[in-house]
PDB file of C-alpha atoms in Angstrom:
ATOM      1  CA  ASP Z   6     139.608 138.171  58.263  1.00 52.00           C
ATOM      2  CA  ALA Z   7     142.583 138.097  60.598  1.00 62.00           C
ATOM      3  CA  GLY Z   8     144.045 141.405  59.372  1.00 93.00           C
ATOM      4  CA  ILE Z   9     147.518 140.177  60.236  1.00 96.00           C
ATOM      5  CA  THR Z  10     149.021 136.807  59.410  1.00 96.00           C
ATOM      6  CA  GLN Z  11     152.378 135.265  60.205  1.00 97.00           C
ATOM      7  CA  SER Z  12     154.101 132.509  58.293  1.00 97.00           C
ATOM      8  CA  PRO Z  13     155.183 129.916  58.942  1.00 97.00           C
ATOM      9  CA  ARG Z  14     153.386 129.051  62.198  1.00 97.00           C
ATOM     10  CA  HIS Z  15     156.038 126.513  63.139  1.00 97.00           C
ATOM     11  CA  LYS Z  16     159.585 125.967  61.940  1.00 97.00           C
ATOM     12  CA  VAL Z  17     162.501 123.792  62.944  1.00 97.00           C
ATOM     13  CA  THR Z  18     165.878 124.756  61.541  1.00 97.00           C
ATOM     14  CA  GLU Z  19     169.507 123.906  62.054  1.00 97.00           C
ATOM     15  CA  THR Z  20     172.111 126.073  63.718  1.00 97.00           C
ATOM     16  CA  GLY Z  21     173.898 128.316  61.241  1.00 97.00           C
ATOM     17  CA  THR Z  22     171.163 128.436  58.617  1.00 97.00           C
ATOM     18  CA  PRO Z  23     169.365 131.649  57.617  1.00 96.00           C
ATOM     19  CA  VAL Z  24     165.673 131.876  58.423  1.00 97.00           C
ATOM     20  CA  THR Z  25     163.062 134.386  57.282  1.00 98.00           C
ATOM     21  CA  LEU Z  26     159.733 134.929  58.997  1.00 98.00           C
ATOM     22  CA  ARG Z  27     156.976 136.819  57.271  1.00 98.00           C
ATOM     23  CA  CYS Z  28     154.318 139.151  58.610  1.00 98.00           C
ATOM     24  CA  HIS Z  29     151.518 140.244  56.297  1.00 98.00           C
ATOM     25  CA  GLN Z  30     148.806 142.793  57.097  1.00 97.00           C
ATOM     26  CA  THR Z  31     145.670 143.842  55.259  1.00 96.00           C
ATOM     27  CA  GLU Z  32     144.947 146.878  57.488  1.00 91.00           C
ATOM     28  CA  ASN Z  33     147.281 149.373  55.760  1.00 92.00           C
ATOM     29  CA  HIS Z  34     148.718 150.286  59.179  1.00 92.00           C
ATOM     30  CA  ARG Z  35     151.889 152.351  59.221  1.00 91.00           C
ATOM     31  CA  TYR Z  36     153.655 150.722  62.171  1.00 91.00           C
ATOM     32  CA  MET Z  37     154.812 147.119  62.306  1.00 94.00           C
ATOM     33  CA  TYR Z  38     156.803 145.358  65.020  1.00 94.00           C
ATOM     34  CA  TRP Z  39     158.628 142.116  65.647  1.00 97.00           C
ATOM     35  CA  TYR Z  40     158.777 140.738  69.203  1.00 96.00           C
ATOM     36  CA  ARG Z  41     160.085 137.554  70.711  1.00 97.00           C
ATOM     37  CA  GLN Z  42     158.482 135.945  73.732  1.00 96.00           C
ATOM     38  CA  ASP Z  43     160.431 133.766  76.138  1.00 93.00           C
ATOM     39  CA  PRO Z  44     159.522 132.434  79.581  1.00 85.00           C
ATOM     40  CA  GLY Z  45     160.463 134.927  82.273  1.00 76.00           C
ATOM     41  CA  HIS Z  46     161.211 137.697  79.786  1.00 79.00           C
ATOM     42  CA  GLY Z  47     157.822 138.648  78.456  1.00 85.00           C
ATOM     43  CA  LEU Z  48     157.708 140.317  75.059  1.00 92.00           C
ATOM     44  CA  ARG Z  49     160.939 141.905  73.879  1.00 93.00           C
ATOM     45  CA  LEU Z  50     161.150 144.155  70.849  1.00 93.00           C
ATOM     46  CA  ILE Z  51     163.501 143.048  68.077  1.00 96.00           C
ATOM     47  CA  HIS Z  52     162.888 145.597  65.315  1.00 95.00           C
ATOM     48  CA  TYR Z  53     160.103 147.868  64.213  1.00 93.00           C
ATOM     49  CA  SER Z  54     159.064 149.828  61.156  1.00 93.00           C
ATOM     50  CA  TYR Z  55     157.325 153.167  60.869  1.00 90.00           C
ATOM     51  CA  GLY Z  56     156.919 153.083  57.110  1.00 91.00           C
ATOM     52  CA  VAL Z  57     158.157 151.505  53.911  1.00 93.00           C
ATOM     53  CA  LYS Z  58     161.936 151.168  54.101  1.00 92.00           C
ATOM     54  CA  ASP Z  59     161.934 152.915  57.506  1.00 93.00           C
ATOM     55  CA  THR Z  60     163.037 150.579  60.274  1.00 94.00           C
ATOM     56  CA  ASP Z  61     164.749 150.823  63.628  1.00 92.00           C
ATOM     57  CA  LYS Z  62     166.287 148.516  66.199  1.00 93.00           C
ATOM     58  CA  GLY Z  63     164.668 147.309  69.382  1.00 91.00           C
ATOM     59  CA  GLU Z  64     166.253 146.067  72.584  1.00 89.00           C
ATOM     60  CA  VAL Z  65     167.256 142.599  71.280  1.00 94.00           C
ATOM     61  CA  SER Z  66     168.189 143.241  67.647  1.00 95.00           C
ATOM     62  CA  ASP Z  67     171.572 141.465  67.523  1.00 96.00           C
ATOM     63  CA  GLY Z  68     171.508 138.596  65.033  1.00 96.00           C
ATOM     64  CA  TYR Z  69     168.336 139.829  63.352  1.00 98.00           C
ATOM     65  CA  SER Z  70     167.593 142.001  60.347  1.00 97.00           C
ATOM     66  CA  VAL Z  71     164.331 143.245  58.862  1.00 97.00           C
ATOM     67  CA  SER Z  72     163.000 144.570  55.614  1.00 97.00           C
ATOM     68  CA  ARG Z  73     159.849 146.379  54.622  1.00 97.00           C
ATOM     69  CA  SER Z  74     159.558 146.972  50.895  1.00 96.00           C
ATOM     70  CA  LYS Z  75     155.757 147.186  50.924  1.00 96.00           C
ATOM     71  CA  THR Z  76     153.320 148.541  53.489  1.00 95.00           C
ATOM     72  CA  GLU Z  77     151.730 145.146  53.980  1.00 97.00           C
ATOM     73  CA  ASP Z  78     154.834 142.992  54.491  1.00 97.00           C
ATOM     74  CA  PHE Z  79     157.471 143.029  57.229  1.00 98.00           C
ATOM     75  CA  LEU Z  80     160.139 140.339  57.070  1.00 98.00           C
ATOM     76  CA  LEU Z  81     162.358 139.210  59.931  1.00 98.00           C
ATOM     77  CA  THR Z  82     165.576 137.403  59.022  1.00 98.00           C
ATOM     78  CA  LEU Z  83     167.856 135.457  61.316  1.00 97.00           C
ATOM     79  CA  GLU Z  84     171.142 135.720  59.472  1.00 93.00           C
ATOM     80  CA  SER Z  85     172.656 132.575  61.016  1.00 96.00           C
ATOM     81  CA  ALA Z  86     170.309 130.914  63.452  1.00 97.00           C
ATOM     82  CA  THR Z  87     171.559 130.002  66.924  1.00 97.00           C
ATOM     83  CA  SER Z  88     169.945 127.939  69.687  1.00 97.00           C
ATOM     84  CA  SER Z  89     169.430 131.132  71.724  1.00 96.00           C
ATOM     85  CA  GLN Z  90     167.036 132.296  69.026  1.00 97.00           C
ATOM     86  CA  THR Z  91     164.660 129.441  69.750  1.00 97.00           C
ATOM     87  CA  SER Z  92     161.551 131.355  70.724  1.00 97.00           C
ATOM     88  CA  VAL Z  93     158.032 132.358  69.778  1.00 97.00           C
ATOM     89  CA  TYR Z  94     158.040 135.349  67.451  1.00 98.00           C
ATOM     90  CA  PHE Z  95     155.130 137.759  67.247  1.00 98.00           C
ATOM     91  CA  CYS Z  96     154.415 140.424  64.713  1.00 97.00           C
ATOM     92  CA  ALA Z  97     152.222 143.373  65.653  1.00 95.00           C
ATOM     93  CA  ILE Z  98     150.699 146.291  63.801  1.00 94.00           C
ATOM     94  CA  SER Z  99     149.551 149.712  64.916  1.00 90.00           C
ATOM     95  CA  GLU Z 100     147.561 152.326  63.060  1.00 83.00           C
ATOM     96  CA  SER Z 101     149.188 155.299  64.692  1.00 76.00           C
ATOM     97  CA  SER Z 102     151.419 155.875  67.677  1.00 63.00           C
ATOM     98  CA  SER Z 103     151.890 153.325  70.424  1.00 60.00           C
ATOM     99  CA  ASN Z 104     149.126 154.970  72.473  1.00 65.00           C
ATOM    100  CA  TYR Z 105     146.527 153.268  70.354  1.00 71.00           C
ATOM    101  CA  GLY Z 106     147.327 149.634  70.989  1.00 84.00           C
ATOM    102  CA  TYR Z 107     148.686 146.840  68.919  1.00 91.00           C
ATOM    103  CA  THR Z 108     147.077 144.014  66.987  1.00 93.00           C
ATOM    104  CA  PHE Z 109     149.172 140.888  67.191  1.00 96.00           C
ATOM    105  CA  GLY Z 110     149.559 137.960  64.864  1.00 97.00           C
ATOM    106  CA  SER Z 111     149.241 134.393  66.090  1.00 96.00           C
ATOM    107  CA  GLY Z 112     152.989 133.888  66.307  1.00 97.00           C
ATOM    108  CA  THR Z 113     155.692 131.690  64.814  1.00 97.00           C
ATOM    109  CA  ARG Z 114     157.253 129.019  66.995  1.00 97.00           C
ATOM    110  CA  LEU Z 115     160.877 128.665  65.903  1.00 98.00           C
ATOM    111  CA  THR Z 116     163.132 125.895  67.117  1.00 97.00           C
ATOM    112  CA  VAL Z 117     166.843 125.980  66.290  1.00 97.00           C
ATOM    113  CA  VAL Z 118     168.529 122.588  66.740  1.00 96.00           C
TER     114      VAL Z 118
ATOM    115  CA  THR X  30     165.243 151.700  79.502  1.00 59.00           C
ATOM    116  CA  GLN X  31     161.767 151.769  80.982  1.00 66.00           C
ATOM    117  CA  LEU X  32     160.816 148.723  83.012  1.00 84.00           C
ATOM    118  CA  LEU X  33     157.394 147.428  83.970  1.00 91.00           C
ATOM    119  CA  GLU X  34     157.124 144.960  86.813  1.00 93.00           C
ATOM    120  CA  GLN X  35     154.033 142.832  87.167  1.00 94.00           C
ATOM    121  CA  SER X  36     152.900 141.011  90.249  1.00 95.00           C
ATOM    122  CA  PRO X  37     152.106 138.367  91.034  1.00 96.00           C
ATOM    123  CA  GLN X  38     153.856 136.342  88.355  1.00 94.00           C
ATOM    124  CA  PHE X  39     151.495 133.394  88.860  1.00 96.00           C
ATOM    125  CA  LEU X  40     148.024 133.306  90.355  1.00 97.00           C
ATOM    126  CA  SER X  41     145.734 130.312  90.784  1.00 97.00           C
ATOM    127  CA  ILE X  42     142.289 130.881  92.243  1.00 96.00           C
ATOM    128  CA  GLN X  43     138.868 129.259  92.484  1.00 97.00           C
ATOM    129  CA  GLU X  44     135.936 130.307  90.345  1.00 97.00           C
ATOM    130  CA  GLY X  45     134.015 133.138  91.974  1.00 97.00           C
ATOM    131  CA  GLU X  46     136.966 134.711  93.777  1.00 97.00           C
ATOM    132  CA  ASN X  47     138.196 138.246  93.221  1.00 97.00           C
ATOM    133  CA  LEU X  48     141.758 139.144  92.296  1.00 97.00           C
ATOM    134  CA  THR X  49     144.022 142.080  91.540  1.00 98.00           C
ATOM    135  CA  VAL X  50     147.069 142.191  89.303  1.00 98.00           C
ATOM    136  CA  TYR X  51     149.586 145.014  89.576  1.00 97.00           C
ATOM    137  CA  CYS X  52     151.847 146.731  87.065  1.00 96.00           C
ATOM    138  CA  ASN X  53     154.492 149.080  88.475  1.00 95.00           C
ATOM    139  CA  SER X  54     157.270 151.255  87.146  1.00 93.00           C
ATOM    140  CA  SER X  55     159.572 154.058  88.248  1.00 90.00           C
ATOM    141  CA  SER X  56     158.924 155.743  84.898  1.00 89.00           C
ATOM    142  CA  VAL X  57     156.010 157.908  83.861  1.00 90.00           C
ATOM    143  CA  PHE X  58     153.951 156.636  80.949  1.00 90.00           C
ATOM    144  CA  SER X  59     151.712 158.630  78.657  1.00 87.00           C
ATOM    145  CA  SER X  60     149.432 155.631  78.346  1.00 88.00           C
ATOM    146  CA  LEU X  61     149.190 152.095  79.584  1.00 92.00           C
ATOM    147  CA  GLN X  62     147.546 149.098  77.999  1.00 94.00           C
ATOM    148  CA  TRP X  63     146.427 145.705  79.205  1.00 97.00           C
ATOM    149  CA  TYR X  64     146.435 142.601  77.027  1.00 97.00           C
ATOM    150  CA  ARG X  65     145.294 139.010  77.554  1.00 97.00           C
ATOM    151  CA  GLN X  66     147.040 136.142  75.826  1.00 96.00           C
ATOM    152  CA  GLU X  67     145.785 132.585  75.470  1.00 94.00           C
ATOM    153  CA  PRO X  68     148.015 129.590  74.654  1.00 90.00           C
ATOM    154  CA  GLY X  69     149.121 129.479  71.036  1.00 90.00           C
ATOM    155  CA  GLU X  70     147.806 132.938  70.247  1.00 94.00           C
ATOM    156  CA  GLY X  71     149.040 136.509  70.266  1.00 96.00           C
ATOM    157  CA  PRO X  72     148.066 139.025  72.952  1.00 96.00           C
ATOM    158  CA  VAL X  73     144.698 140.732  72.541  1.00 96.00           C
ATOM    159  CA  LEU X  74     144.198 144.328  73.642  1.00 94.00           C
ATOM    160  CA  LEU X  75     141.733 144.728  76.527  1.00 96.00           C
ATOM    161  CA  VAL X  76     141.982 148.415  77.362  1.00 95.00           C
ATOM    162  CA  THR X  77     144.064 151.579  77.073  1.00 92.00           C
ATOM    163  CA  VAL X  78     144.229 154.143  79.886  1.00 92.00           C
ATOM    164  CA  VAL X  79     145.744 157.556  79.279  1.00 89.00           C
ATOM    165  CA  THR X  80     144.778 159.881  82.142  1.00 91.00           C
ATOM    166  CA  GLY X  81     146.219 159.711  85.670  1.00 93.00           C
ATOM    167  CA  GLY X  82     143.581 158.302  88.023  1.00 94.00           C
ATOM    168  CA  GLU X  83     141.490 156.978  85.154  1.00 95.00           C
ATOM    169  CA  VAL X  84     139.279 153.968  85.828  1.00 97.00           C
ATOM    170  CA  LYS X  85     137.816 151.834  83.052  1.00 96.00           C
ATOM    171  CA  LYS X  86     135.455 148.907  83.367  1.00 96.00           C
ATOM    172  CA  LEU X  87     135.027 146.021  80.972  1.00 95.00           C
ATOM    173  CA  LYS X  88     132.282 143.776  82.365  1.00 95.00           C
ATOM    174  CA  ARG X  89     133.873 142.146  85.451  1.00 97.00           C
ATOM    175  CA  LEU X  90     137.301 143.688  84.785  1.00 97.00           C
ATOM    176  CA  THR X  91     138.261 147.059  86.279  1.00 98.00           C
ATOM    177  CA  PHE X  92     141.417 148.848  85.168  1.00 97.00           C
ATOM    178  CA  GLN X  93     142.982 151.776  86.989  1.00 97.00           C
ATOM    179  CA  PHE X  94     145.838 154.068  86.010  1.00 96.00           C
ATOM    180  CA  GLY X  95     147.760 155.556  88.923  1.00 95.00           C
ATOM    181  CA  ASP X  96     147.552 159.273  89.599  1.00 94.00           C
ATOM    182  CA  ALA X  97     151.244 159.706  88.779  1.00 94.00           C
ATOM    183  CA  ARG X  98     150.901 157.512  85.665  1.00 92.00           C
ATOM    184  CA  LYS X  99     153.611 155.145  86.914  1.00 93.00           C
ATOM    185  CA  ASP X 100     151.443 152.184  87.820  1.00 95.00           C
ATOM    186  CA  SER X 101     148.231 150.392  86.984  1.00 96.00           C
ATOM    187  CA  SER X 102     146.040 147.634  88.350  1.00 97.00           C
ATOM    188  CA  LEU X 103     143.605 145.122  86.942  1.00 98.00           C
ATOM    189  CA  HIS X 104     140.860 143.849  89.218  1.00 98.00           C
ATOM    190  CA  ILE X 105     138.652 140.908  88.266  1.00 98.00           C
ATOM    191  CA  THR X 106     135.419 140.320  90.154  1.00 97.00           C
ATOM    192  CA  ALA X 107     133.963 136.842  90.449  1.00 97.00           C
ATOM    193  CA  ALA X 108     136.588 135.210  88.250  1.00 97.00           C
ATOM    194  CA  GLN X 109     135.505 132.541  85.783  1.00 97.00           C
ATOM    195  CA  PRO X 110     137.498 129.770  84.073  1.00 96.00           C
ATOM    196  CA  GLY X 111     137.243 131.755  80.845  1.00 95.00           C
ATOM    197  CA  ASP X 112     139.395 134.460  82.455  1.00 96.00           C
ATOM    198  CA  THR X 113     142.351 132.078  82.486  1.00 96.00           C
ATOM    199  CA  GLY X 114     145.286 133.441  80.524  1.00 96.00           C
ATOM    200  CA  LEU X 115     148.442 135.519  80.562  1.00 96.00           C
ATOM    201  CA  TYR X 116     147.771 139.162  81.402  1.00 97.00           C
ATOM    202  CA  LEU X 117     150.297 141.678  80.127  1.00 96.00           C
ATOM    203  CA  CYS X 118     150.611 145.363  80.813  1.00 96.00           C
ATOM    204  CA  ALA X 119     152.417 147.625  78.358  1.00 93.00           C
ATOM    205  CA  GLY X 120     153.420 151.249  78.613  1.00 91.00           C
ATOM    206  CA  SER X 121     154.114 153.996  76.138  1.00 85.00           C
ATOM    207  CA  SER X 122     156.251 157.047  76.847  1.00 76.00           C
ATOM    208  CA  GLY X 123     154.533 159.020  74.137  1.00 62.00           C
ATOM    209  CA  SER X 124     157.641 160.069  72.286  1.00 59.00           C
ATOM    210  CA  ALA X 125     158.583 156.437  71.753  1.00 60.00           C
ATOM    211  CA  ARG X 126     157.139 154.607  68.809  1.00 70.00           C
ATOM    212  CA  GLN X 127     156.986 151.325  70.663  1.00 77.00           C
ATOM    213  CA  LEU X 128     155.528 149.790  73.811  1.00 86.00           C
ATOM    214  CA  THR X 129     157.404 148.385  76.776  1.00 88.00           C
ATOM    215  CA  PHE X 130     155.822 145.180  78.066  1.00 92.00           C
ATOM    216  CA  GLY X 131     155.760 143.734  81.541  1.00 92.00           C
ATOM    217  CA  SER X 132     156.672 140.074  82.018  1.00 89.00           C
ATOM    218  CA  GLY X 133     153.067 139.089  82.605  1.00 94.00           C
ATOM    219  CA  THR X 134     150.805 137.453  85.179  1.00 96.00           C
ATOM    220  CA  GLN X 135     149.686 133.897  84.460  1.00 96.00           C
ATOM    221  CA  LEU X 136     146.167 133.540  85.843  1.00 97.00           C
ATOM    222  CA  THR X 137     144.463 130.186  86.283  1.00 97.00           C
ATOM    223  CA  VAL X 138     140.844 130.073  87.405  1.00 97.00           C
ATOM    224  CA  LEU X 139     139.799 126.646  88.584  1.00 97.00           C
ATOM    225  CA  PRO X 140     136.170 125.487  88.236  1.00 95.00           C
TER     226      PRO X 140
END
């Protein structure tokens, strides 16, 4: 019972194509986050959600959009994938405010060729 | 933008040695968390500290939050190969709805 699952785990796509990554939770947590992790940069926030249809931008949101139509699902879309978006993407959930810690998914490794 | 700097970036030690990892910022945080990440997996929360000067222990791991709530340290006693991983600190400003992460310390404990 992972509580949070990401799909797909791995994806290779071509430059210019749209890509959607999915994060699904079974914890009914209010907050959901998308991060990317790159060597030397740690985890950088792309977008986050604090409720259904309530989302906000993070520090590296250019080229990405998100949607949250249900509590359990948070989708990250790369409108037109570029090589600079090759990265490992992590989804995280939080029950309350950020003081209480995040539970992370296992990540999606995306390669844009 | 709040920044968290971790040091050292890489650390390779022998089994049984002690080590300390540091997390520093010029900003004040309402809480600070430590995570450990293993290859191919997401970070896993180890501890949250919220009070200046607070010390928490988790078996051989000791976490301290600075008095001014701008820095934190993680000390591991008698390191074991199972401690190998990427250690990340993350801070919350309280009013923010998201965490700021440090760039991490890659620890390797050799048998």
